[in-house]
PDB file of C-alpha atoms in Angstrom:
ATOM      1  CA  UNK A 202      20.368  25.026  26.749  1.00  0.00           C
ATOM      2  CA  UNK A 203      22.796  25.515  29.273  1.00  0.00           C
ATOM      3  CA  UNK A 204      23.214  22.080  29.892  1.00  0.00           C
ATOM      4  CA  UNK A 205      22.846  20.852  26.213  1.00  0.00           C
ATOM      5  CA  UNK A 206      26.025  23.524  25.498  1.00  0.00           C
ATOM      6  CA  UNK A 207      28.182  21.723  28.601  1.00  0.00           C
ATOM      7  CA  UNK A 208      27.867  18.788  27.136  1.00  0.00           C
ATOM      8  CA  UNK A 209      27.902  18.966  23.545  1.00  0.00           C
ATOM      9  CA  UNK A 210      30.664  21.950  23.660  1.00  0.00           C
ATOM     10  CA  UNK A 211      31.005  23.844  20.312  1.00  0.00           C
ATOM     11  CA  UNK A 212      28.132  23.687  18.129  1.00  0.00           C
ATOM     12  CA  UNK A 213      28.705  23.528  14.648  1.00  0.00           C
ATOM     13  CA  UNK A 214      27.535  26.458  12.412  1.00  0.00           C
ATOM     14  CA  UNK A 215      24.434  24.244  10.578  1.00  0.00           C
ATOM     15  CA  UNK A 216      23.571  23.550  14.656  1.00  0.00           C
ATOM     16  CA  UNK A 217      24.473  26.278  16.111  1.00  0.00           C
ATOM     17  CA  UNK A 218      22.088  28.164  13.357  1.00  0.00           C
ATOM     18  CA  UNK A 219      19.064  25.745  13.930  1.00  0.00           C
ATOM     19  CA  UNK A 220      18.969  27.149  17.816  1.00  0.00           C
ATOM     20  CA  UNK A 221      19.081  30.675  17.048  1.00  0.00           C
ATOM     21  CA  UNK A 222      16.861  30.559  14.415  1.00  0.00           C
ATOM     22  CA  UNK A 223      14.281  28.552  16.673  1.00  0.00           C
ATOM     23  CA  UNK A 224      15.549  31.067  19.709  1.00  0.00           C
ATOM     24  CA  UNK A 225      14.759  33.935  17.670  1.00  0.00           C
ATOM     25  CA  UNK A 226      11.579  33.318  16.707  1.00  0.00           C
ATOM     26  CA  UNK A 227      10.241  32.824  20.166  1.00  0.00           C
ATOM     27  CA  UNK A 228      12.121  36.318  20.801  1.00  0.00           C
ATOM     28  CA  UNK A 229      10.967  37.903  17.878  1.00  0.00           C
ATOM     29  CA  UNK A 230       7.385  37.263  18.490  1.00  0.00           C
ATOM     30  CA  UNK A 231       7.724  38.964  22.136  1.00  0.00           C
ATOM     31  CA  UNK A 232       9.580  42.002  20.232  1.00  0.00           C
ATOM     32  CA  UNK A 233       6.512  41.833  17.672  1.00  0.00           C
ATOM     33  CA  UNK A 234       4.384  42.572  20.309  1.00  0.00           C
ATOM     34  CA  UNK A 235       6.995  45.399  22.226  1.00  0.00           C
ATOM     35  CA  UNK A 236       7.966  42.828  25.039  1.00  0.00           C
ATOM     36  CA  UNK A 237      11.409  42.921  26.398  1.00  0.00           C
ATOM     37  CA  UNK A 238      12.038  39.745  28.093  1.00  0.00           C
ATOM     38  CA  UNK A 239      15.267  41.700  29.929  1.00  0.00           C
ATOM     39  CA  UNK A 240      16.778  38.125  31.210  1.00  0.00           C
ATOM     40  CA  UNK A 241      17.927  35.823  28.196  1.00  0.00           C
ATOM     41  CA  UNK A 242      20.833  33.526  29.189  1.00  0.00           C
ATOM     42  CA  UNK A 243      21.465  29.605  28.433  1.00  0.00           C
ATOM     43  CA  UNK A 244      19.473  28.682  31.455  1.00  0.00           C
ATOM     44  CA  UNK A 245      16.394  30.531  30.541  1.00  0.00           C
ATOM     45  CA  UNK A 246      16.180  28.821  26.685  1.00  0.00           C
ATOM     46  CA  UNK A 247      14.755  24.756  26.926  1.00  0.00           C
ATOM     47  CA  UNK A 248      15.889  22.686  24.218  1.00  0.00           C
ATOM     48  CA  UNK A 249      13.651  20.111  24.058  1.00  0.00           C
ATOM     49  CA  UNK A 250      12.262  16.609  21.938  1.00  0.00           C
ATOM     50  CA  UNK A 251      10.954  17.585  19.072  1.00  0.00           C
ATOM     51  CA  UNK A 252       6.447  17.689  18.580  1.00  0.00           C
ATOM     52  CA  UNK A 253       7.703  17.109  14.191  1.00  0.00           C
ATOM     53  CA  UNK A 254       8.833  14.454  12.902  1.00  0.00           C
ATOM     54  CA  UNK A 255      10.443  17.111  10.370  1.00  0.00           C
ATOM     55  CA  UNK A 256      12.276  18.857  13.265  1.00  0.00           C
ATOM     56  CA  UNK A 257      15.489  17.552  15.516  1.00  0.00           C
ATOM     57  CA  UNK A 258      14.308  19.694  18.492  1.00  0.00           C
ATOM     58  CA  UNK A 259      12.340  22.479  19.689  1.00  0.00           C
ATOM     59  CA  UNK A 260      13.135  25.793  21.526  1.00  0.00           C
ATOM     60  CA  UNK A 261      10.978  27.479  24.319  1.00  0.00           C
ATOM     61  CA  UNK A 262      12.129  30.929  26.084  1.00  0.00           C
ATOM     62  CA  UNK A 263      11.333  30.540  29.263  1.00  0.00           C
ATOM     63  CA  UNK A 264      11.139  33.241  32.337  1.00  0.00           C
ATOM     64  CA  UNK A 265       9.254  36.176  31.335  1.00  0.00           C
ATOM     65  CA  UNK A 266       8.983  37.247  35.036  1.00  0.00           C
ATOM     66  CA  UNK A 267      10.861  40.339  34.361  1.00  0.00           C
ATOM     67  CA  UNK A 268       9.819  41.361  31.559  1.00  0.00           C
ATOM     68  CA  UNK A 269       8.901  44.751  30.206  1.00  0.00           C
ATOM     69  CA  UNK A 270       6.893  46.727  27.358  1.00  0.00           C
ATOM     70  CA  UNK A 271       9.825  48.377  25.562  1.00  0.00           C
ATOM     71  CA  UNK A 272       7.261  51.476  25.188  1.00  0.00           C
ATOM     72  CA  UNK A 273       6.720  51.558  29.322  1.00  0.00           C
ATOM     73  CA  UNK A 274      10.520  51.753  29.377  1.00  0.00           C
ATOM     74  CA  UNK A 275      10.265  54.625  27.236  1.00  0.00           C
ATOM     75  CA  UNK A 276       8.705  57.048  29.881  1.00  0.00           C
ATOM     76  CA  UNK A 277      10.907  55.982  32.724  1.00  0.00           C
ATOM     77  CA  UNK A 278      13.736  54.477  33.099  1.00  0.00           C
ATOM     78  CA  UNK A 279      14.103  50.547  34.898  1.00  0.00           C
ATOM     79  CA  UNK A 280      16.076  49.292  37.860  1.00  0.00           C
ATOM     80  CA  UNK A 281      18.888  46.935  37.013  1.00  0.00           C
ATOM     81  CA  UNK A 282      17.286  43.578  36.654  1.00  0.00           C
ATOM     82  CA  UNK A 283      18.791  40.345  34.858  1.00  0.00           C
ATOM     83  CA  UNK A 284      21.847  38.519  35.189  1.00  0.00           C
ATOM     84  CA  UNK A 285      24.931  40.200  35.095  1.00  0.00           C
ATOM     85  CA  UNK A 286      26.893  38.056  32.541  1.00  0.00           C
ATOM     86  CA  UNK A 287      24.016  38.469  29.762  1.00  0.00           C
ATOM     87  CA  UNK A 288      22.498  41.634  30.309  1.00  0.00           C
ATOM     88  CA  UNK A 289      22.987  44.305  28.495  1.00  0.00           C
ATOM     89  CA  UNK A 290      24.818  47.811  29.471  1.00  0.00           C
ATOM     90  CA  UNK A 291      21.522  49.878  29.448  1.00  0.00           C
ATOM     91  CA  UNK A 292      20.119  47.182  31.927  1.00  0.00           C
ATOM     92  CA  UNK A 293      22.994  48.055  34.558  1.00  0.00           C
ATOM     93  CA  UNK A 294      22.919  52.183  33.787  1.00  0.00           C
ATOM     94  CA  UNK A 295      19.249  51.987  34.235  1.00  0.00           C
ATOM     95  CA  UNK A 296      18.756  52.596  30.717  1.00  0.00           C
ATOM     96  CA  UNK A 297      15.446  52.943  28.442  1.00  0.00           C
ATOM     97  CA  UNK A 298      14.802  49.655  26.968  1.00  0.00           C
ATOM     98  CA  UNK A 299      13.793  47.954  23.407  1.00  0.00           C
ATOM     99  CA  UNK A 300      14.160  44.832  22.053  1.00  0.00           C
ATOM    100  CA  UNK A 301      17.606  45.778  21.010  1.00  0.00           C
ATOM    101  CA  UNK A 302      18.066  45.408  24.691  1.00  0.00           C
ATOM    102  CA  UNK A 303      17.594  41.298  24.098  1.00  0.00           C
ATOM    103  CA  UNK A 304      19.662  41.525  21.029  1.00  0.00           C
ATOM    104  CA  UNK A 305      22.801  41.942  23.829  1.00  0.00           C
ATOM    105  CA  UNK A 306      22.344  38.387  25.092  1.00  0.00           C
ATOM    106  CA  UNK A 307      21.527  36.854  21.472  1.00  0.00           C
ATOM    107  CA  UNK A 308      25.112  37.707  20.498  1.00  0.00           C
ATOM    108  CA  UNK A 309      26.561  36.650  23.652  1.00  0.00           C
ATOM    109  CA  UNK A 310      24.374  32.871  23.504  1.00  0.00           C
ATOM    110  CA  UNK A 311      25.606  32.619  19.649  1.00  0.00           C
ATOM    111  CA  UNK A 312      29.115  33.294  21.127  1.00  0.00           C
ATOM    112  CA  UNK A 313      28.765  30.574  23.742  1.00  0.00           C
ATOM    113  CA  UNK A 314      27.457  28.436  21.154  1.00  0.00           C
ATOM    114  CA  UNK A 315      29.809  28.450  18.168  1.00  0.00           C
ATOM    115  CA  UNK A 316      32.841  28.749  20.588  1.00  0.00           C
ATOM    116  CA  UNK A 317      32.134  26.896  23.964  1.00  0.00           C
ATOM    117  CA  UNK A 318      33.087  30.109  26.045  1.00  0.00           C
ATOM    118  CA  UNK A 319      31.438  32.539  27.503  1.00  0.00           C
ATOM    119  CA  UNK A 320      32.384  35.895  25.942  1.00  0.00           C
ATOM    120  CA  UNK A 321      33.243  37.553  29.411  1.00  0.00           C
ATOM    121  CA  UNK A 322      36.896  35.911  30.889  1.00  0.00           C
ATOM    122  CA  UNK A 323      35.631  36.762  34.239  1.00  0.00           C
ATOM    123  CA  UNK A 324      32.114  34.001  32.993  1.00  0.00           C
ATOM    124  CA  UNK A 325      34.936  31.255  31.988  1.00  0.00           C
ATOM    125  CA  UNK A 326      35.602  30.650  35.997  1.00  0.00           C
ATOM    126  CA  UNK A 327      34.061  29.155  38.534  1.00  0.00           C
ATOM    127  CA  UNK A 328      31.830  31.627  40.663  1.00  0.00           C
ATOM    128  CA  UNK A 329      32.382  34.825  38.626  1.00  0.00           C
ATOM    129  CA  UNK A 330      32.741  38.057  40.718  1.00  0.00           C
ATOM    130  CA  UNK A 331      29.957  39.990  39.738  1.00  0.00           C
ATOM    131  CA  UNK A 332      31.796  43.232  40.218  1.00  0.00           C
ATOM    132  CA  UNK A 333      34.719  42.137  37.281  1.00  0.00           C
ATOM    133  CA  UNK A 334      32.010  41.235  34.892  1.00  0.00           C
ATOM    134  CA  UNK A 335      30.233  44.410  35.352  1.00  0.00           C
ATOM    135  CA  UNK A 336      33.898  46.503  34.940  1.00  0.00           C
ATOM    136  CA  UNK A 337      34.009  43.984  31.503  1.00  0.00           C
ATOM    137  CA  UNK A 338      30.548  44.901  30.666  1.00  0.00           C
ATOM    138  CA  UNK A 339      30.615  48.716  31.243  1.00  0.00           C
ATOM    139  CA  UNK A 340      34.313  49.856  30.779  1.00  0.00           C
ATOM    140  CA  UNK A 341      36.428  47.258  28.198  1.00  0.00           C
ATOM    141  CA  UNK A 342      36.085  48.053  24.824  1.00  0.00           C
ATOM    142  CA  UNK A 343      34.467  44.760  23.091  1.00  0.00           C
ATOM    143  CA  UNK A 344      37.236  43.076  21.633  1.00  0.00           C
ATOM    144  CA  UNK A 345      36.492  40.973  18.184  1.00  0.00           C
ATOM    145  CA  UNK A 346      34.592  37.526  18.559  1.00  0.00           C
ATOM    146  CA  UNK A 347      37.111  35.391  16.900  1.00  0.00           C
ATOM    147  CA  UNK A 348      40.184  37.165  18.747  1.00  0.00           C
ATOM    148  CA  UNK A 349      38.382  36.997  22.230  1.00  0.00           C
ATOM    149  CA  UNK A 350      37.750  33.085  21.008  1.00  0.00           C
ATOM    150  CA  UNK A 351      41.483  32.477  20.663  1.00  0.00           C
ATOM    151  CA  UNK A 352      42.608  33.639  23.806  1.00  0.00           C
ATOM    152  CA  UNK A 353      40.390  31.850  26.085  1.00  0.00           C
ATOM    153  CA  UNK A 354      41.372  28.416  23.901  1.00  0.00           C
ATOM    154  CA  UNK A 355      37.720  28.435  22.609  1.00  0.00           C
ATOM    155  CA  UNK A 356      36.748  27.197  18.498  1.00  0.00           C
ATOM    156  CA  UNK A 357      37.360  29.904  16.142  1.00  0.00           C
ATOM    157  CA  UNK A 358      33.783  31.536  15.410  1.00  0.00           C
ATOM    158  CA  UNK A 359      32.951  31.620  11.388  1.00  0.00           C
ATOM    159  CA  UNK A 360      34.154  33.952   8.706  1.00  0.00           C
ATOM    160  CA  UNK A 361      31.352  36.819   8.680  1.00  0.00           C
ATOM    161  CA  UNK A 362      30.676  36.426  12.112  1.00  0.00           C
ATOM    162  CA  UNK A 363      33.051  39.272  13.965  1.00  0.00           C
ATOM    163  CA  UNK A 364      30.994  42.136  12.483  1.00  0.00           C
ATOM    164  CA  UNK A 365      27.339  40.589  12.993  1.00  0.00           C
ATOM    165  CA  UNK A 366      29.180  40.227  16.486  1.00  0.00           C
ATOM    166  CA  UNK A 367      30.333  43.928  16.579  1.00  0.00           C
ATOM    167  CA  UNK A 368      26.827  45.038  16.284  1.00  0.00           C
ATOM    168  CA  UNK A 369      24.657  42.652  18.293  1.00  0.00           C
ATOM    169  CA  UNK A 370      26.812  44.029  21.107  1.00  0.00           C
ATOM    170  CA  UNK A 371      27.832  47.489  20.649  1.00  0.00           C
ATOM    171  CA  UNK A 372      26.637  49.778  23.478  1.00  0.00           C
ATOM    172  CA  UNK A 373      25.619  52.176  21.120  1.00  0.00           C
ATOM    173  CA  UNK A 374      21.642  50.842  21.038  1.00  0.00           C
ATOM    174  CA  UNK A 375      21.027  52.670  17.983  1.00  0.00           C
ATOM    175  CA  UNK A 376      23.425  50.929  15.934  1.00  0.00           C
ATOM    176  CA  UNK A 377      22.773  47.799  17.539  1.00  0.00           C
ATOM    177  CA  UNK A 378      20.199  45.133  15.405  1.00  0.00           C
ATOM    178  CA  UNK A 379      16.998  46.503  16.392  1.00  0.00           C
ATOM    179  CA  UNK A 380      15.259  43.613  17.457  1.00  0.00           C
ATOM    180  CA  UNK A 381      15.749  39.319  17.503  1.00  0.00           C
ATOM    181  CA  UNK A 382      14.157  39.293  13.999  1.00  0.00           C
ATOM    182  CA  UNK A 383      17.019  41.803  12.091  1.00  0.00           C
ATOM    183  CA  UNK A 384      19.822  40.254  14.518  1.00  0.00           C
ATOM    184  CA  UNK A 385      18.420  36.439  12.791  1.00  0.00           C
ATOM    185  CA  UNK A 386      18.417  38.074   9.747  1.00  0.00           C
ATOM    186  CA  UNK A 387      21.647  39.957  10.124  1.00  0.00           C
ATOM    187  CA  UNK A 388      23.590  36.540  11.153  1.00  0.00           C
ATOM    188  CA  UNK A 389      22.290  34.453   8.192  1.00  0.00           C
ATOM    189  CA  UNK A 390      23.722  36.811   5.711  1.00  0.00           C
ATOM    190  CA  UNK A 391      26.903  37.175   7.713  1.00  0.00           C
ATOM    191  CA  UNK A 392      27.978  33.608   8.231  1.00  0.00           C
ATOM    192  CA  UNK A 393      25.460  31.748   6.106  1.00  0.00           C
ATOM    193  CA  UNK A 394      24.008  33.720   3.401  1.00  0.00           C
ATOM    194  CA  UNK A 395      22.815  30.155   0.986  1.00  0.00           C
ATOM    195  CA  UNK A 396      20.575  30.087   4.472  1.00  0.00           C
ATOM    196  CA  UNK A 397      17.902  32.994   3.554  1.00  0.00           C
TER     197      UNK A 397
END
């Protein structure tokens, strides 16, 4: 997906949609079943030709290696594991996981997606220091999708979108969509309700 997005650049919101819809069943299944999959990013989603004739393309999550049952988390907490400029804050505090932990990275891929940046500045330059995106991740308050979009010269995200944003990454986990399924959900009445 990572590749598809360089090239392509913005998605448009019927496009954009398609992916996370396919993305979030993969997820959703995993969170069915209590996985955590603790490292979504572009380069861990294949989009791929199509197996339907009824389909444009299909989605695979790839790179469970570090997964995690979100009820093994619950006894103890994990070391931070998963890329820096997707993971979420309880993955760098050593937090307890669940599969809102994954919902994190959704809302920073459907960020990418609709606006051709990454959400992070410091993940809009070459060779990001590690250490700025963690101070981003950990310290700045979240500013609004569509006003982070406008200063880094990326496409304005759709009207509905800034609070589905707001809550797919809030560090407060309990407000946060509970799992891939709710965040799909949540999005689809937000920027696309005719959708459901």
């Amino acid at each position: 997906l990572e590749s598809f997005a360089k090239s392509r650049g913005p998605l448009g919101l019927d496009e954009a949609l398609e992916v996370f819809r396919r993305r979030c069943h993969g997820v959703g299944a995993a969170h069915r079943l209590g996985v955590v999959h603790r490292d979504l990013k572009l380069h861990n989603i294949l989009i791929a030709p199509a197996q339907r004739s009824d389909t444009p393309f299909s989605i695979k999550v790839l790179d469970f290696g570090i997964s995690k049952l979100s009820q093994d988390s619950q006894t103890d907490t994990t070391a931070a594991v998963g890329s820096p400029m997707w993971m979420a804050p309880e993955q760098a505090q050593k937090g307890k996981l669940t599969p809102a932990t994954d919902v994190w990275p959704l809302g920073l891929i459907a960020f990418r997606l609709l606006t051709g940046k990454s959400y992070w500045k410091s993940g809009n330059v070459p060779n990001p220091p590690i250490r700025e995106g963690l101070v981003e991740l950990l310290l700045h308050p979240p500013e609004p999708a569509s006003a982070r979009a406008r200063a880094l010269g990326g496409v304005a995200p759709p009207p509905g979108f800034d609070a589905w944003f707001a809550r797919a990454v809030t560090r407060d986990t309990a407000i946060r969509y509970a799992d891939a399924n709710e965040a799909l959900t949540g999005l689809l009445q937000a920027v696309a309700p005719g959708s459901m």
